[in-house]
Amino acid sequence: MIEDCRRMPNQCTSSIRHTPREGNRAAYCLAKMGVEQETHLMTLMTPLSKFLDKLTRMLLK
């Protein structure tokens, strides 16, 4: 699988870029919440109010 990923840029016209944590606050917030939760798997049908509150505060900074 790793070798397939390494070959992918040569097989198509795409680019891979690093996005710093500051540039993707929503993903960082979700990842941090996932690390901190005690449940191993959680399926959500609607966004967590905790996440929406954090995201709103971060975006308003």
PDB file of C-alpha atoms in Angstrom:
ATOM      1  CA  MET A   1       0.000   0.000   0.000  1.00  0.00           C
ATOM      2  CA  ILE A   2       2.811   2.415   0.846  1.00  0.00           C
ATOM      3  CA  GLU A   3       4.517   1.713  -2.467  1.00  0.00           C
ATOM      4  CA  ASP A   4       1.218   2.317  -4.287  1.00  0.00           C
ATOM      5  CA  CYS A   5       0.923   5.709  -2.593  1.00  0.00           C
ATOM      6  CA  ARG A   6       4.472   6.613  -3.558  1.00  0.00           C
ATOM      7  CA  ARG A   7       3.754   5.808  -7.224  1.00  0.00           C
ATOM      8  CA  MET A   8       0.456   7.695  -7.357  1.00  0.00           C
ATOM      9  CA  PRO A   9       1.911  11.181  -8.023  1.00  0.00           C
ATOM     10  CA  ASN A  10       3.703   9.766 -11.096  1.00  0.00           C
ATOM     11  CA  GLN A  11       0.501   8.226 -12.466  1.00  0.00           C
ATOM     12  CA  CYS A  12      -1.806  11.234 -12.336  1.00  0.00           C
ATOM     13  CA  THR A  13      -1.792  15.013 -12.376  1.00  0.00           C
ATOM     14  CA  SER A  14      -2.271  15.701  -8.699  1.00  0.00           C
ATOM     15  CA  SER A  15      -0.228  17.321  -5.991  1.00  0.00           C
ATOM     16  CA  ILE A  16       0.300  16.597  -2.332  1.00  0.00           C
ATOM     17  CA  ARG A  17       0.749  19.516   0.033  1.00  0.00           C
ATOM     18  CA  HIS A  18       1.281  19.707   3.756  1.00  0.00           C
ATOM     19  CA  THR A  19      -1.290  21.827   5.547  1.00  0.00           C
ATOM     20  CA  PRO A  20      -0.135  23.175   8.903  1.00  0.00           C
ATOM     21  CA  ARG A  21      -2.413  22.636  11.880  1.00  0.00           C
ATOM     22  CA  GLU A  22      -3.329  26.324  11.843  1.00  0.00           C
ATOM     23  CA  GLY A  23      -4.582  25.986   8.269  1.00  0.00           C
ATOM     24  CA  ASN A  24      -6.953  23.143   9.076  1.00  0.00           C
ATOM     25  CA  ARG A  25      -8.329  23.912  12.508  1.00  0.00           C
ATOM     26  CA  ALA A  26     -11.506  21.876  12.069  1.00  0.00           C
ATOM     27  CA  ALA A  27      -9.601  18.650  11.329  1.00  0.00           C
ATOM     28  CA  TYR A  28      -7.177  19.333  14.190  1.00  0.00           C
ATOM     29  CA  CYS A  29     -10.082  19.900  16.574  1.00  0.00           C
ATOM     30  CA  LEU A  30     -11.757  16.635  15.537  1.00  0.00           C
ATOM     31  CA  ALA A  31      -8.492  14.694  15.819  1.00  0.00           C
ATOM     32  CA  LYS A  32      -7.835  16.093  19.288  1.00  0.00           C
ATOM     33  CA  MET A  33     -11.357  15.227  20.425  1.00  0.00           C
ATOM     34  CA  GLY A  34     -10.888  11.686  19.064  1.00  0.00           C
ATOM     35  CA  VAL A  35      -7.699  11.191  21.052  1.00  0.00           C
ATOM     36  CA  GLU A  36      -9.334  12.471  24.233  1.00  0.00           C
ATOM     37  CA  GLN A  37     -12.524  10.387  24.059  1.00  0.00           C
ATOM     38  CA  GLU A  38     -12.872   7.122  25.965  1.00  0.00           C
ATOM     39  CA  THR A  39     -15.109   5.386  23.398  1.00  0.00           C
ATOM     40  CA  HIS A  40     -13.181   3.580  20.651  1.00  0.00           C
ATOM     41  CA  LEU A  41     -15.780   4.102  17.935  1.00  0.00           C
ATOM     42  CA  MET A  42     -18.482   6.730  17.734  1.00  0.00           C
ATOM     43  CA  THR A  43     -20.885   7.326  14.839  1.00  0.00           C
ATOM     44  CA  LEU A  44     -22.542  10.725  14.723  1.00  0.00           C
ATOM     45  CA  MET A  45     -25.581  11.667  12.704  1.00  0.00           C
ATOM     46  CA  THR A  46     -25.250  15.358  13.611  1.00  0.00           C
ATOM     47  CA  PRO A  47     -22.171  17.358  14.701  1.00  0.00           C
ATOM     48  CA  LEU A  48     -21.331  17.408  18.382  1.00  0.00           C
ATOM     49  CA  SER A  49     -22.299  20.688  20.020  1.00  0.00           C
ATOM     50  CA  LYS A  50     -18.901  20.590  21.775  1.00  0.00           C
ATOM     51  CA  PHE A  51     -17.170  20.520  18.386  1.00  0.00           C
ATOM     52  CA  LEU A  52     -19.359  23.257  16.924  1.00  0.00           C
ATOM     53  CA  ASP A  53     -18.704  25.493  19.948  1.00  0.00           C
ATOM     54  CA  LYS A  54     -14.915  24.989  19.688  1.00  0.00           C
ATOM     55  CA  LEU A  55     -14.919  25.477  15.942  1.00  0.00           C
ATOM     56  CA  THR A  56     -16.933  28.679  16.219  1.00  0.00           C
ATOM     57  CA  ARG A  57     -14.553  30.083  18.858  1.00  0.00           C
ATOM     58  CA  MET A  58     -11.500  29.171  16.771  1.00  0.00           C
ATOM     59  CA  LEU A  59     -12.883  30.716  13.602  1.00  0.00           C
ATOM     60  CA  LEU A  60     -13.801  33.933  15.358  1.00  0.00           C
ATOM     61  CA  LYS A  61     -10.249  34.457  16.659  1.00  0.00           C
TER      62      LYS A  61
END
